[in-house]
Amino acid sequence: EVQLLESGGGLVQPGGSLRLSCAASGFTFSDHPMGWVRQAPGKGLEWVSSIGSVGDATLHVDSVKGRFTITRDNSKNTLFLQMDSLRAEDTAIYYCARRTNVWLDSWGQGTLVTVSS
Amino acid sequence: EIVLTQSPATLSLFPGERATLSCRASRSVSTYLAWYQQKPGQAPRLLIHDTSSRAAGVPARFSGSGSGTDFTLTISSLEPEDFAVYYCHQCNHWPRTFGGGTKVEIK
């Protein structure tokens, strides 16, 4: 069974940093590109970042470029999202998701990031 | 950026009725369109990919159609567990984008 377990969320002040992790199991992690999608409270879904299966081809939505960095460690089956210079508008549940072909076919339960003073 | 516009925002129906949800893209996404279902407090679940292919375990009452800029998700006969929010998602262009969602609620 595919499992994705996010961690690392919490309360942070504006301008601060957080590092999210996503531990994957139940599939061959290194075979799949991965991504992060976020959802602000009461709002819709927003794609944030994607990374290729070997850690290449990283992409980010314009609103986080230069502040967020997506990486992965295939030896530990773990996906990361380093978030710096956080803003109030980054407050959201952050989901990690597995890509198969181009589709996000499995999602974790999410971790809540709150940016507030 | 591709903008996906979903309509209606809310659909109020009785169990057993047919639901028709629309997703319109600001320019062509070919057939690279997916549908997700999200229930309160849960992660999204992939229902349909490539416009019309059901994901594993998705009941046959869910079907997708369309191409280019106009897409439809149809639920042929609503079951109690189908009342949720549905999002369309395009994977033809970067950045990937989602529609604003359609809430299917019990009438």
mmCIF file of C-alpha atoms in Angstrom, chain A residues 37 39 43-47 50 59-61 95 99 102-105 107-109, chain B residues 31-34 36 38 41-44 46 49-50 87 89 91 94-96 98:
data_model
loop_
_atom_site.group_PDB
_atom_site.id
_atom_site.type_symbol
_atom_site.label_atom_id
_atom_site.label_comp_id
_atom_site.label_asym_id
_atom_site.label_seq_id
_atom_site.Cartn_x
_atom_site.Cartn_y
_atom_site.Cartn_z
ATOM 1 C CA VAL A 37 0.428 20.924 -3.342
ATOM 2 C CA GLN A 39 -4.433 24.352 0.378
ATOM 3 C CA LYS A 43 -9.674 27.471 -0.135
ATOM 4 C CA GLY A 44 -8.833 25.375 -3.183
ATOM 5 C CA LEU A 45 -5.731 23.480 -4.231
ATOM 6 C CA GLU A 46 -2.533 25.121 -5.475
ATOM 7 C CA TRP A 47 0.385 23.259 -7.042
ATOM 8 C CA SER A 50 7.658 19.297 -8.556
ATOM 9 C CA LEU A 59 9.906 23.481 -10.763
ATOM 10 C CA HIS A 60 8.106 25.916 -8.483
ATOM 11 C CA VAL A 61 5.064 28.142 -8.782
ATOM 12 C CA TYR A 95 0.381 17.808 0.792
ATOM 13 C CA ARG A 99 3.373 11.475 -9.739
ATOM 14 C CA VAL A 102 1.859 13.280 -15.225
ATOM 15 C CA TRP A 103 -0.846 12.628 -12.625
ATOM 16 C CA LEU A 104 -0.730 13.041 -8.871
ATOM 17 C CA ASP A 105 -2.126 9.643 -8.042
ATOM 18 C CA TRP A 107 -1.417 11.946 -1.636
ATOM 19 C CA GLY A 108 -0.361 12.194 1.975
ATOM 20 C CA GLN A 109 -2.672 13.506 4.681
ATOM 21 C CA THR B 31 -6.681 15.603 -22.857
ATOM 22 C CA TYR B 32 -4.331 16.229 -19.915
ATOM 23 C CA LEU B 33 -7.144 16.823 -17.495
ATOM 24 C CA ALA B 34 -7.836 15.066 -14.194
ATOM 25 C CA TYR B 36 -10.064 14.872 -7.809
ATOM 26 C CA GLN B 38 -11.957 15.844 -1.577
ATOM 27 C CA GLY B 41 -10.492 16.772 6.599
ATOM 28 C CA GLN B 42 -9.142 14.434 3.929
ATOM 29 C CA ALA B 43 -6.552 14.631 1.181
ATOM 30 C CA PRO B 44 -7.704 14.811 -2.431
ATOM 31 C CA LEU B 46 -7.623 10.990 -7.884
ATOM 32 C CA HIS B 49 -7.035 11.076 -15.403
ATOM 33 C CA ASP B 50 -6.424 11.656 -19.101
ATOM 34 C CA TYR B 87 -11.460 19.759 -8.470
ATOM 35 C CA HIS B 89 -6.485 19.751 -12.706
ATOM 36 C CA CYS B 91 -1.125 18.626 -16.536
ATOM 37 C CA TRP B 94 3.569 24.511 -16.360
ATOM 38 C CA PRO B 95 2.626 25.729 -13.866
ATOM 39 C CA ARG B 96 0.170 22.972 -13.126
ATOM 40 C CA PHE B 98 -6.396 23.440 -10.420
#
